[in-house]
mmCIF file of C-alpha atoms in Angstrom:
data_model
loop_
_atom_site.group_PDB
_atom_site.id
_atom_site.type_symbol
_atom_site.label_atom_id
_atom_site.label_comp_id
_atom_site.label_asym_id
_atom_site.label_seq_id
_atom_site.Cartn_x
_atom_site.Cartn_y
_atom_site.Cartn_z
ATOM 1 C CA UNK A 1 -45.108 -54.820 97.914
ATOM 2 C CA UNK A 2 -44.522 -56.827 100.884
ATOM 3 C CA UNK A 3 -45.551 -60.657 100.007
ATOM 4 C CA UNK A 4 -45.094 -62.688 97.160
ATOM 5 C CA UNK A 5 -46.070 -61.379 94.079
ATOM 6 C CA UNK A 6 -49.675 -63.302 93.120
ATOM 7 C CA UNK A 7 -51.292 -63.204 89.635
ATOM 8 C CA UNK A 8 -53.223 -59.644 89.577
ATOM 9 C CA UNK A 9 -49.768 -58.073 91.296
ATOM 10 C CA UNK A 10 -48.052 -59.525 87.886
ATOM 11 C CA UNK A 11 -51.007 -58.150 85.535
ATOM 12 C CA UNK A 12 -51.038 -54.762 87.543
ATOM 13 C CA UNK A 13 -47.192 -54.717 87.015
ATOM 14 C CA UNK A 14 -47.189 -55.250 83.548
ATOM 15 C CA UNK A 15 -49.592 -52.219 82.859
ATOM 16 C CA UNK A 16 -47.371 -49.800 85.086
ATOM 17 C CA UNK A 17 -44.342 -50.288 83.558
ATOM 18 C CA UNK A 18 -45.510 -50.767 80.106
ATOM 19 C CA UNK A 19 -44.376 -47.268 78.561
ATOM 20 C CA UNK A 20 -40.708 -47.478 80.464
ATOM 21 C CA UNK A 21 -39.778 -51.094 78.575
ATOM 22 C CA UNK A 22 -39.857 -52.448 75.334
ATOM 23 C CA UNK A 23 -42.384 -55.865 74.702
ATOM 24 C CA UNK A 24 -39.046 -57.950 73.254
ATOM 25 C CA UNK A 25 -39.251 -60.447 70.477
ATOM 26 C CA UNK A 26 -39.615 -63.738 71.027
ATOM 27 C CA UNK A 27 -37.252 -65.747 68.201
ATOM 28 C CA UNK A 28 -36.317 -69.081 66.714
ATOM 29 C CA UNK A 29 -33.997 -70.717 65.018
ATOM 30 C CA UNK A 30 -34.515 -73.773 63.149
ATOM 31 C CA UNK A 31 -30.942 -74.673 62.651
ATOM 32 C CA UNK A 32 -31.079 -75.152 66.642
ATOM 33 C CA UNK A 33 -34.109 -76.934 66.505
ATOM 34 C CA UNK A 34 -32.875 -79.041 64.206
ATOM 35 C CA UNK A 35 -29.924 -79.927 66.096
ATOM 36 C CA UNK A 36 -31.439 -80.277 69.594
ATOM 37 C CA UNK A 37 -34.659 -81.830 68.427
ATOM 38 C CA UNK A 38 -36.777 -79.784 69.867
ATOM 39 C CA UNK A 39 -38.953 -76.092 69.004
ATOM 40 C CA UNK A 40 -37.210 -73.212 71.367
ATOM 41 C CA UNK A 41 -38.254 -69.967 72.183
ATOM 42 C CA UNK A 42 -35.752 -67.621 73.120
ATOM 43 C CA UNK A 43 -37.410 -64.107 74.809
ATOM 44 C CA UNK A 44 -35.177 -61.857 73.699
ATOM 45 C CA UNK A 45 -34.467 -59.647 76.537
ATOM 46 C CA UNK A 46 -30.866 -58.607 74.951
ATOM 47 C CA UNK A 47 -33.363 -56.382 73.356
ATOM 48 C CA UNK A 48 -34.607 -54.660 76.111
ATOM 49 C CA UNK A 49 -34.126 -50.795 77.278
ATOM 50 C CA UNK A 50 -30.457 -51.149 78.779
ATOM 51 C CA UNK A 51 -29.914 -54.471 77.096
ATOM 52 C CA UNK A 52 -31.202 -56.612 80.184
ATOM 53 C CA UNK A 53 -34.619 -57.827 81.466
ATOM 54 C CA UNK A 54 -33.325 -55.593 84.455
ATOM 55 C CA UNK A 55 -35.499 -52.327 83.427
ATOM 56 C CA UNK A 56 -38.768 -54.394 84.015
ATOM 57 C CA UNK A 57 -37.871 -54.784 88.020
ATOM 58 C CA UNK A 58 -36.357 -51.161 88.461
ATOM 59 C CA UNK A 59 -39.383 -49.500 86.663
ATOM 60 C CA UNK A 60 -41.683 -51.060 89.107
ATOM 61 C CA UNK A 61 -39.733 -50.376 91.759
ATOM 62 C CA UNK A 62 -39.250 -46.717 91.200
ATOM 63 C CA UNK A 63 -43.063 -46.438 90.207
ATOM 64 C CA UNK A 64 -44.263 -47.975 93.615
ATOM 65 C CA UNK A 65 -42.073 -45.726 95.941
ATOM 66 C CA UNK A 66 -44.173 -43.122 97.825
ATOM 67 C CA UNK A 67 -43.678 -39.862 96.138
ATOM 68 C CA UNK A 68 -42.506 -38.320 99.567
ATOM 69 C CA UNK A 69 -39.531 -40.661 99.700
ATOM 70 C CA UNK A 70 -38.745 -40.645 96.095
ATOM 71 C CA UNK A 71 -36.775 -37.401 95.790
ATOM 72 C CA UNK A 72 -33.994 -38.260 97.831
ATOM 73 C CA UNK A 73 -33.117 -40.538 95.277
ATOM 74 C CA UNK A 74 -32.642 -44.509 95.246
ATOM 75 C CA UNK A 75 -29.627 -46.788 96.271
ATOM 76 C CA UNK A 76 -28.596 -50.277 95.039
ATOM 77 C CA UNK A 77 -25.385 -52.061 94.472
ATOM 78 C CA UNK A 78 -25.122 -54.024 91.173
ATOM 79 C CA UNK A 79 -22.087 -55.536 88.920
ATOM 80 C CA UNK A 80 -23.647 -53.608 85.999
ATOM 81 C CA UNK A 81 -27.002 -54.559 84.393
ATOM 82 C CA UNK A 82 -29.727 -53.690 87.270
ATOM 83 C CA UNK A 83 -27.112 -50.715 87.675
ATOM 84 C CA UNK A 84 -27.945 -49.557 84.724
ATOM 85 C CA UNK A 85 -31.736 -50.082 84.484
ATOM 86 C CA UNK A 86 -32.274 -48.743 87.906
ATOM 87 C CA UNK A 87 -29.873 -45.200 86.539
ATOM 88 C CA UNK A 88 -32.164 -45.230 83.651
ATOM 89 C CA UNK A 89 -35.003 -45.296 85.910
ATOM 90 C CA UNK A 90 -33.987 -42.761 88.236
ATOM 91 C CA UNK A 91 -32.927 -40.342 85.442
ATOM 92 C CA UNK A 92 -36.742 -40.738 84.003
ATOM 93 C CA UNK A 93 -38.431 -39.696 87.230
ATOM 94 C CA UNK A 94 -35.962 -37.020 87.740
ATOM 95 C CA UNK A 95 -34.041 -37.943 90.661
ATOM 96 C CA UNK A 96 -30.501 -39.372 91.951
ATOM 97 C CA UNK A 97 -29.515 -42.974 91.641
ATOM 98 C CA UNK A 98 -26.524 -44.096 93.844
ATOM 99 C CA UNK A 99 -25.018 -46.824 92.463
ATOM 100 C CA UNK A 100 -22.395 -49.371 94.577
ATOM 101 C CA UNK A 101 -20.622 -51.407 91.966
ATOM 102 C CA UNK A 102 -17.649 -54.092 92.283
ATOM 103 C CA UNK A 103 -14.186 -52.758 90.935
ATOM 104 C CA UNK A 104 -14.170 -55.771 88.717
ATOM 105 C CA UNK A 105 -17.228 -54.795 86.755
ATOM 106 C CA UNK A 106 -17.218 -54.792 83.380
ATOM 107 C CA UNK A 107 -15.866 -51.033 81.784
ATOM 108 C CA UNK A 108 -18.954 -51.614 79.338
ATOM 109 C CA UNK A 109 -21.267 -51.379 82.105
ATOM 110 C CA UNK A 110 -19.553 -48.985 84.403
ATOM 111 C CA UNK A 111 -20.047 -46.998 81.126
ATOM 112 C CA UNK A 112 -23.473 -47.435 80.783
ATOM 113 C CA UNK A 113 -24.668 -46.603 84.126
ATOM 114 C CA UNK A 114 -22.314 -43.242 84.149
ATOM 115 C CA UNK A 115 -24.056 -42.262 80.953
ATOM 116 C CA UNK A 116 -27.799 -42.551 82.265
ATOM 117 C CA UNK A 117 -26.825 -39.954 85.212
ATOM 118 C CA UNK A 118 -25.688 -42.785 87.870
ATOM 119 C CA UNK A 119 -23.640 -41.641 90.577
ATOM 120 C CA UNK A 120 -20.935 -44.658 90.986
ATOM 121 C CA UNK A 121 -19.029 -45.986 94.094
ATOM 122 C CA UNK A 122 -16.332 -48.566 93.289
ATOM 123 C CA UNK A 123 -15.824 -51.147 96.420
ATOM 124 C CA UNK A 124 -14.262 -54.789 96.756
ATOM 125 C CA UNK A 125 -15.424 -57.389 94.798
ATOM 126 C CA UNK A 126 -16.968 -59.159 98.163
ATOM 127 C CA UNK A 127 -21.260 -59.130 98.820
ATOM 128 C CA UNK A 128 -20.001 -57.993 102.272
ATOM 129 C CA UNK A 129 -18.150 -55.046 100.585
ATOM 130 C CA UNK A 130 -21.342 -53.918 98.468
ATOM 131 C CA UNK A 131 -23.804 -53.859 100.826
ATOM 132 C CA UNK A 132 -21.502 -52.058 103.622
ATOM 133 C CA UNK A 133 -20.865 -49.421 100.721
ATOM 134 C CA UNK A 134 -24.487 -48.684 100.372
ATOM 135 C CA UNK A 135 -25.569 -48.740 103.578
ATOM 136 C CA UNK A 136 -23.437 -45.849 104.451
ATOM 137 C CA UNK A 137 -24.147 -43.643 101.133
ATOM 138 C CA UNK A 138 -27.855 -44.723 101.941
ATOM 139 C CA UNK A 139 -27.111 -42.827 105.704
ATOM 140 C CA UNK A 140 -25.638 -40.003 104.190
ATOM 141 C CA UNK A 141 -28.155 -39.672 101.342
ATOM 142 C CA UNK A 142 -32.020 -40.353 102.696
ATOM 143 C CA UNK A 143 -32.215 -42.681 99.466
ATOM 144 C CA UNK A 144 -34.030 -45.411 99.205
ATOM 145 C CA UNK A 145 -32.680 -48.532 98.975
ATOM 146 C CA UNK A 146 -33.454 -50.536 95.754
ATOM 147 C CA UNK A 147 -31.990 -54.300 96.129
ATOM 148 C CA UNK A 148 -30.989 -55.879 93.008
ATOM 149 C CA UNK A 149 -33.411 -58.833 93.336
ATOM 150 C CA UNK A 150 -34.387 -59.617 97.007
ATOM 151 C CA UNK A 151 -37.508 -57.084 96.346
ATOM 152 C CA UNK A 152 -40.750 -58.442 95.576
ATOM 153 C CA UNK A 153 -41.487 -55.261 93.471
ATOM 154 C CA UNK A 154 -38.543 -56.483 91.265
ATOM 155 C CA UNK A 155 -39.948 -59.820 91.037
ATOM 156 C CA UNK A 156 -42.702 -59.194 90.445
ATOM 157 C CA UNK A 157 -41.274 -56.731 87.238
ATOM 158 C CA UNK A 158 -39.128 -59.530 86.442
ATOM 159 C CA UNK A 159 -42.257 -61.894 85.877
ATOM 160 C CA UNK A 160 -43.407 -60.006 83.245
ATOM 161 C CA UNK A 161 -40.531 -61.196 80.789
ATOM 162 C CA UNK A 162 -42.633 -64.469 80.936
ATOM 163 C CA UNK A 163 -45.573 -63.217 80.962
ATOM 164 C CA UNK A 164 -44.939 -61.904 77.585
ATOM 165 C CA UNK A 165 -43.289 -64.788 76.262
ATOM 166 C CA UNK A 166 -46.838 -67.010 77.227
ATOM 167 C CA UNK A 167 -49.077 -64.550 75.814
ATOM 168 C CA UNK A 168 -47.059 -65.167 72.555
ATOM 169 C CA UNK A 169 -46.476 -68.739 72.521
ATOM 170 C CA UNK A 170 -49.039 -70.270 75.107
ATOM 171 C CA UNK A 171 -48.403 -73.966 74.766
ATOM 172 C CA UNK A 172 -45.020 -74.248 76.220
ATOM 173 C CA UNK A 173 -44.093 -77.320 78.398
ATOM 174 C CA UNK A 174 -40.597 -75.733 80.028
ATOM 175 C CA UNK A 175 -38.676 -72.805 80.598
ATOM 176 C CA UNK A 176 -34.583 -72.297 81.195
ATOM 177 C CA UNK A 177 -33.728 -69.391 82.762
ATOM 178 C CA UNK A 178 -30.154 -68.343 84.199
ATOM 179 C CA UNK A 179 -29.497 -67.903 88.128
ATOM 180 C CA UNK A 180 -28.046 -65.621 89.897
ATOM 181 C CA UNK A 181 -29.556 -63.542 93.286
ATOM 182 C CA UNK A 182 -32.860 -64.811 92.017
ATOM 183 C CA UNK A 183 -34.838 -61.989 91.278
ATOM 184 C CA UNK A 184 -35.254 -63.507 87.541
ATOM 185 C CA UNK A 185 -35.847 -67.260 88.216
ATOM 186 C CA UNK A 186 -38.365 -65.843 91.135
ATOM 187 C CA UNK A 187 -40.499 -63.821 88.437
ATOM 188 C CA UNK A 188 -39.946 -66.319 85.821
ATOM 189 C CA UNK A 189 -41.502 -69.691 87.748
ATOM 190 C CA UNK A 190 -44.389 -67.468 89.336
ATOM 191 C CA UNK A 191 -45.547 -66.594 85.778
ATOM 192 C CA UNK A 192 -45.463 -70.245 84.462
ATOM 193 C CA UNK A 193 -47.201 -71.054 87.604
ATOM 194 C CA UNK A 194 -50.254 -68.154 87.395
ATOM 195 C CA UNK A 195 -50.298 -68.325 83.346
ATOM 196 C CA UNK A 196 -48.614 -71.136 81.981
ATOM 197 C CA UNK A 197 -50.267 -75.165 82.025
ATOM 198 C CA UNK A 198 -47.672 -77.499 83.957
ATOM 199 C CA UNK A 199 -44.945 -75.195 82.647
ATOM 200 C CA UNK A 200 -41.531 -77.144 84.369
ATOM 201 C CA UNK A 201 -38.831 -74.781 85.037
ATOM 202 C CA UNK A 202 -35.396 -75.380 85.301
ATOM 203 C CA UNK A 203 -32.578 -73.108 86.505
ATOM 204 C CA UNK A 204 -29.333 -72.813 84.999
ATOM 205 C CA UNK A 205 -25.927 -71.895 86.571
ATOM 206 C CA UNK A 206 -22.565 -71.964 86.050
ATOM 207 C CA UNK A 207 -20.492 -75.035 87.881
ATOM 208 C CA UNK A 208 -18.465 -71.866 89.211
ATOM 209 C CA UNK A 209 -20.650 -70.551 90.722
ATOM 210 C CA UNK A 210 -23.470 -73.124 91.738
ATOM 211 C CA UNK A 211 -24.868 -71.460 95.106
ATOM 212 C CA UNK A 212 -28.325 -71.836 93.781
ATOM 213 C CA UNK A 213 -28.084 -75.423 93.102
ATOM 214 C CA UNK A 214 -26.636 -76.172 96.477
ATOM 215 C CA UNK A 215 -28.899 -74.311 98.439
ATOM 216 C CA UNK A 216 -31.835 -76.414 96.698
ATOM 217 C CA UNK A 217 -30.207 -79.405 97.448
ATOM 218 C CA UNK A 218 -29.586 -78.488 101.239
ATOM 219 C CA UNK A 219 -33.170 -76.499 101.796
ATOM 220 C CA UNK A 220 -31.371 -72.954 103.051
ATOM 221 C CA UNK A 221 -29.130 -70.204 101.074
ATOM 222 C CA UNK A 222 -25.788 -71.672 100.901
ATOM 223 C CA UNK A 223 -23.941 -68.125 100.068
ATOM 224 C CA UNK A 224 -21.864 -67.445 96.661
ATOM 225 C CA UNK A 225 -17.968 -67.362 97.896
ATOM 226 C CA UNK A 226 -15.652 -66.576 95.797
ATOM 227 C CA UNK A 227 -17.221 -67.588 92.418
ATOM 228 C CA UNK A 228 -15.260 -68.128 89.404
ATOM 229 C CA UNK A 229 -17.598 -68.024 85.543
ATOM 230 C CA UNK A 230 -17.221 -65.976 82.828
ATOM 231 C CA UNK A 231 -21.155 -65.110 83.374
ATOM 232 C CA UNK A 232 -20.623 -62.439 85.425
ATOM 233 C CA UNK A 233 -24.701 -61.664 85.849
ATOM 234 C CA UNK A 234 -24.640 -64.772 88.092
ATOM 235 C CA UNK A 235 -22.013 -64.219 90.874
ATOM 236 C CA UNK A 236 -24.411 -63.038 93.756
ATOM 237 C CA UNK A 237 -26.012 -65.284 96.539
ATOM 238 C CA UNK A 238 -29.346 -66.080 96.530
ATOM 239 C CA UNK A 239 -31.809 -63.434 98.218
ATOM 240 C CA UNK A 240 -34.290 -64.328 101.291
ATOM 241 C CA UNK A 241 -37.200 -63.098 99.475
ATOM 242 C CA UNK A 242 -36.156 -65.648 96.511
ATOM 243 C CA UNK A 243 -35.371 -68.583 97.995
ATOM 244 C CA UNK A 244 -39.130 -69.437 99.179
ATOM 245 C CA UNK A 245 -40.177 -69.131 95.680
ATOM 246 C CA UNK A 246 -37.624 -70.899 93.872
ATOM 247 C CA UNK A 247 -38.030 -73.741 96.414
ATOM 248 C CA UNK A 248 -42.022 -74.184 95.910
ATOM 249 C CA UNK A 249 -42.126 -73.209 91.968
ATOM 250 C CA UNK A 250 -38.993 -73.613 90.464
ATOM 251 C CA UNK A 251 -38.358 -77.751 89.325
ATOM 252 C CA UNK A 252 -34.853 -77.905 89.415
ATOM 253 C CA UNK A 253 -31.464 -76.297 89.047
ATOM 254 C CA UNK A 254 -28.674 -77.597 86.881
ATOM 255 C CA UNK A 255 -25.106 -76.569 86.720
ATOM 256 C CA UNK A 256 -22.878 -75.839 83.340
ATOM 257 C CA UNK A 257 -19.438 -75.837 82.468
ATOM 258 C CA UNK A 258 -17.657 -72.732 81.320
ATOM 259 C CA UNK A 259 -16.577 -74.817 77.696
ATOM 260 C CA UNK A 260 -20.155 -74.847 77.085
ATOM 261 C CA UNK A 261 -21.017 -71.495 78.354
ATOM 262 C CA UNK A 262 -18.637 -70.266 75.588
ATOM 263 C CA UNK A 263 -19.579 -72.301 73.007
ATOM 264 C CA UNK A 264 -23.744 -71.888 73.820
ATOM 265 C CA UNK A 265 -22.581 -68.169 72.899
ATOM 266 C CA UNK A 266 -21.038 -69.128 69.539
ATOM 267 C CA UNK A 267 -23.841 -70.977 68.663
ATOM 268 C CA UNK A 268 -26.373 -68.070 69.515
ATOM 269 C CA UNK A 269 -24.058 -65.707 67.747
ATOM 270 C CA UNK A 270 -23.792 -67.835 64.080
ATOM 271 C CA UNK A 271 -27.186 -69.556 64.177
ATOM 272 C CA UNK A 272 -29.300 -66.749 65.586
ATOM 273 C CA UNK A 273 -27.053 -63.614 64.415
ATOM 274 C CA UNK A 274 -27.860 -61.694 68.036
ATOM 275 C CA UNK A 275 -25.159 -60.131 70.516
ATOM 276 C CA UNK A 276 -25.467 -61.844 74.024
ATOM 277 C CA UNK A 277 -23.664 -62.048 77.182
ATOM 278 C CA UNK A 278 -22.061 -64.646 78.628
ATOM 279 C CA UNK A 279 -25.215 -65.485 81.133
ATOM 280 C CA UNK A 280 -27.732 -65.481 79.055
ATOM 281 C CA UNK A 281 -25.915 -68.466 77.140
ATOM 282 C CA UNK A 282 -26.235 -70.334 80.138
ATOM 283 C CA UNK A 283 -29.839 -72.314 79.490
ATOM 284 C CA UNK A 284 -28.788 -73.300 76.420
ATOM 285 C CA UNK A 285 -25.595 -74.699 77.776
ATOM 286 C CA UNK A 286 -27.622 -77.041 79.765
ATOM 287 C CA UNK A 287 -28.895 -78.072 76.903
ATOM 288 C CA UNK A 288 -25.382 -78.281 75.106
ATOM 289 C CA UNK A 289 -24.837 -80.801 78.054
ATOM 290 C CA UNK A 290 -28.185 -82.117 78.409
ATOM 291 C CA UNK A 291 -28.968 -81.000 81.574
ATOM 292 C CA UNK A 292 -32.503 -80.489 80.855
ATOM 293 C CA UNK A 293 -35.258 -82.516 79.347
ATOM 294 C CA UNK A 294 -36.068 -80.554 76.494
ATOM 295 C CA UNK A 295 -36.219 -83.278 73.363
ATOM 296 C CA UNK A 296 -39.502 -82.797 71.231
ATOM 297 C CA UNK A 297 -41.040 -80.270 73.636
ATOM 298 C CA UNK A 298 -41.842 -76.301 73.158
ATOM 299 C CA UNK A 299 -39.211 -74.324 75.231
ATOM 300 C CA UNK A 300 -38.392 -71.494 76.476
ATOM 301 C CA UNK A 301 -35.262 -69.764 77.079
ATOM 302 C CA UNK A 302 -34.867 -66.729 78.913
ATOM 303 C CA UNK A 303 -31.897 -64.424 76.983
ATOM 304 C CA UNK A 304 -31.342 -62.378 79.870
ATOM 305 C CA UNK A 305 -28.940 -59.389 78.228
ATOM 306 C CA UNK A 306 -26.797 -58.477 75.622
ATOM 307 C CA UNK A 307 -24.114 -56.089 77.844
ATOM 308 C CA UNK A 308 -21.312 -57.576 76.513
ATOM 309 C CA UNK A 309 -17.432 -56.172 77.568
ATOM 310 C CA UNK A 310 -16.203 -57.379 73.427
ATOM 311 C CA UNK A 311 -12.505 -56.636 75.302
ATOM 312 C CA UNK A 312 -13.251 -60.086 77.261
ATOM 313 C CA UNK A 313 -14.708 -62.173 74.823
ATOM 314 C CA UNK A 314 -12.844 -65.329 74.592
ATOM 315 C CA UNK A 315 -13.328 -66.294 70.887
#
């Protein structure tokens, strides 16, 4: 796909990949509707094949690479969860997936994407670092290269989430969903656009790592350097194919502090009983804070995995 995913690309999407991922549950929790006076919705993506929403993107993307170029394999570079989903994807159609991931990735991960056949390539910790990594296994392999989220094949997987979540609960007024190259928010605001009624969406991000937010404020990517959150999901810059969509769909983007990262995860793990990471607790941080205008309106919240390294939990 080379242009912005529009509403029959989603649809089409969808029906592709709908044997290689699971249709998560949407849940609530009254005890946090209660406290935050509101009714949310939180698509459970922790759920999902690999634990992330990541599978929906990397099945697409597989699936729509000519069959000619396909057997040489596919390429990406990844801190862990679209590592894994694009392994798992690779291992179904039967062919290599190279996979270029930061030395500081969780072991969890690195685990994960060993044991669905990836073949891994430890660099720096640095964008720079990853993508000069891949380009030269990509030169010595003939695979194709699969970008994390700056791929309009993976946004236009990553839509699907919401999608889903709208088919289920079709009056919702906003949606929070967590930030980090994009690929996500992208997918997330062009379904509330195409399927939802005046859906406002807000993206969340960690204070430490607030590229996204500054880049909407200034009109043009304003790189991730050096970022510093527990949510490791959310350290990359935005991509080019993002940006355009988050600017025209996407309402606003508000920033979180780590405290209430961390305690948005206790709250999700004693109200709701369910094992997240640390970015998917980011939208309901913002609401911890209240960053977003949520109080007696349906929302949604994007969980966006469950991939949690337990030796780094901090409570």
């Amino acid at each position: 796909m080379n242009k912005i995913p529009n509403k029959e690309d989603i649809l089409n999407t969808a029906q592709r990949i709908d044997n290689h991922i699971h249709r998560t549950p949407v849940l609530t929790s009254q005890s946090l509707n209660k406290l935050f006076n509101t009714q949310l919705f939180f698509k459970c993506e922790n759920f999902q094949k690999t634990g992330s929403f990541k599978i929906r993107g990397a099945s697409n993307a597989v699936l729509s690479i000519p069959e000619e170029k396909l057997m040489a394999g596919v390429g990406t570079h990844s801190s862990g969860n679209f590592a894994q989903a694009l392994a798992r994807s690779a291992q179904i159609a039967g062919i290599p997936a190279y996979i270029v991931m930061p030395e500081t990735a969780p072991e969890v991960k690195v685990n994960a994407v060993k044991g669905y056949g990836g073949i891994v390539t430890f660099c720096k910790p640095t964008l720079q670092a990853r993508e000069d990594t891949l380009k030269k296994i990509i030169k010595e392999t003939g695979a194709t290269e699969v970008h994390p989220y700056d791929n309009y094949d993976i946004i236009s997987g990553q839509a699907t989430a919401t999608l889903e979540l709208l088919d289920e609960i079709n009056d919702i007024d906003t949606i929070l969903c967590p930030v980090g190259g994009g690929g996500l928010i992208s997918g997330t605001a062009l379904s509330a656009y195409y399927f939802g009624n005046n859906i406002r969406v807000t993206g969340c991000e960690p204070k430490g790592a607030d590229d996204a937010y500054r880049s909407l404020i200034k009109g043009y990517i304003v790189p991730s350097i050096n970022p510093d959150t527990i949510a490791d999901g959310l350290l990359t810059s935005l991509g080019k194919r993002n940006f355009p969509v988050i600017k025209e769909y996407v309402n606003n983007i508000v920033t979180v502090s780590e405290k209430a990262i961390i305690e948005s995860m206790r709250l999700i793990y004693e109200r709701m009983k369910i094992v997240i990471e640390p970015s998917s607790a980011v939208p309901l941080a913002a609401i911890l804070e209240n960053k977003a205008d949520i109080e007696g309106k349906k929302t949604g919240i994007i969980i966006s995995g469950g991939n949690l390294d337990l030796k780094k939990i901090r409570f």
